[in-house]
């Protein structure tokens, strides 16, 4: 396989997580009597541009045939993060009723509703009908398609070019990262800005957050690799912020090469940190597999110990990352009888691979488990604060990965 960005043949394996079904392929009861498709889950790193990327395999298009069940608005932490971003960026760029904002992967309108409220004209791009519908109900115009160069051209022709393009947690999910970047460059006004948020590869490595690896997540990005990709298509990064979302993300601010924005010192700082952590050398990547195996062993041991001690365990949250963890560790209903999730589109379904049933949060409270495993460890504090008053004092909350694992 060749690098999706620079076409260098890929020779280094970053991590091999065996085989797994697509992480968002939640199963209905009927699906349980059908065969389930597993794909290799291997991640490679390019030793030229250092883009960390999933291995190609047949039938990638199958991944998005399922009714994609993630609604951004189910997390209050995320809603607050989005509100603060909107307020900040409107001020920083001086956006007003003459501006034009485009959000790629606008989901259920969790972010653009802030721009509607501020009377800044905006447009969402979102291929998933179920979420796009919710956004439209809030008065947000949505084009129900995938973002690419053709669509960027059509938007330019119909609405004009953008003062701001927003991409939150989409850049890492696009298979054609070159085409996507070219599309951004073509849709920006001469002094337009693009902000992209993505989980920072440095955090993934340093905290061994291997559950954030799944098929739909094609790239694992550093500032260095993003600057390389931007540069190839006439864009540059002029500012960067470290933000706490998804276990530690970067928000990069990009513009056209010729644009007026001066580069912030933070860009050099963050890239320097990456270089000092070895992100420009193959050895830093080669160590990861061993670290993943140690974390997975600790997680599997937790479930076995609970079973041995006759303690009743349940899970909270059914995000894609839970499926990577459960499938790699081989956890089935014997060790984890059910998980619960606030999203109604997942309730009553089953986790892909493990076939663990998904119940409501109410059911979790009624069952009063001895231990509750919080799978979205990045918002564990929020979940714990909400659940703790509803369950017994003796209930233990635990995350298996992330900075507060097993505390
Ligand atoms: Zn490359």
mmCIF file of C-alpha atoms and ligand atoms in Angstrom, residues 3-8 10 46 48-51 53, ligand 1:
data_model
loop_
_atom_site.group_PDB
_atom_site.id
_atom_site.type_symbol
_atom_site.label_atom_id
_atom_site.label_comp_id
_atom_site.label_asym_id
_atom_site.label_seq_id
_atom_site.Cartn_x
_atom_site.Cartn_y
_atom_site.Cartn_z
ATOM 1 C CA UNK A 3 0.756 6.606 1.532
ATOM 2 C CA UNK A 4 -2.615 8.341 0.977
ATOM 3 C CA UNK A 5 -0.852 11.684 1.002
ATOM 4 C CA UNK A 6 2.573 11.334 -0.664
ATOM 5 C CA UNK A 7 2.346 7.881 -2.304
ATOM 6 C CA UNK A 8 5.489 6.549 -0.643
ATOM 7 C CA UNK A 10 4.292 2.082 3.453
ATOM 8 C CA UNK A 46 4.639 6.807 6.260
ATOM 9 C CA UNK A 48 8.298 10.447 4.438
ATOM 10 C CA UNK A 49 5.361 12.614 5.564
ATOM 11 C CA UNK A 50 4.648 10.759 8.889
ATOM 12 C CA UNK A 51 0.968 10.416 8.121
ATOM 13 C CA UNK A 53 -3.102 5.853 8.436
HETATM 14 ZN ZN1 LIG B 1 3.452 9.966 3.134
#
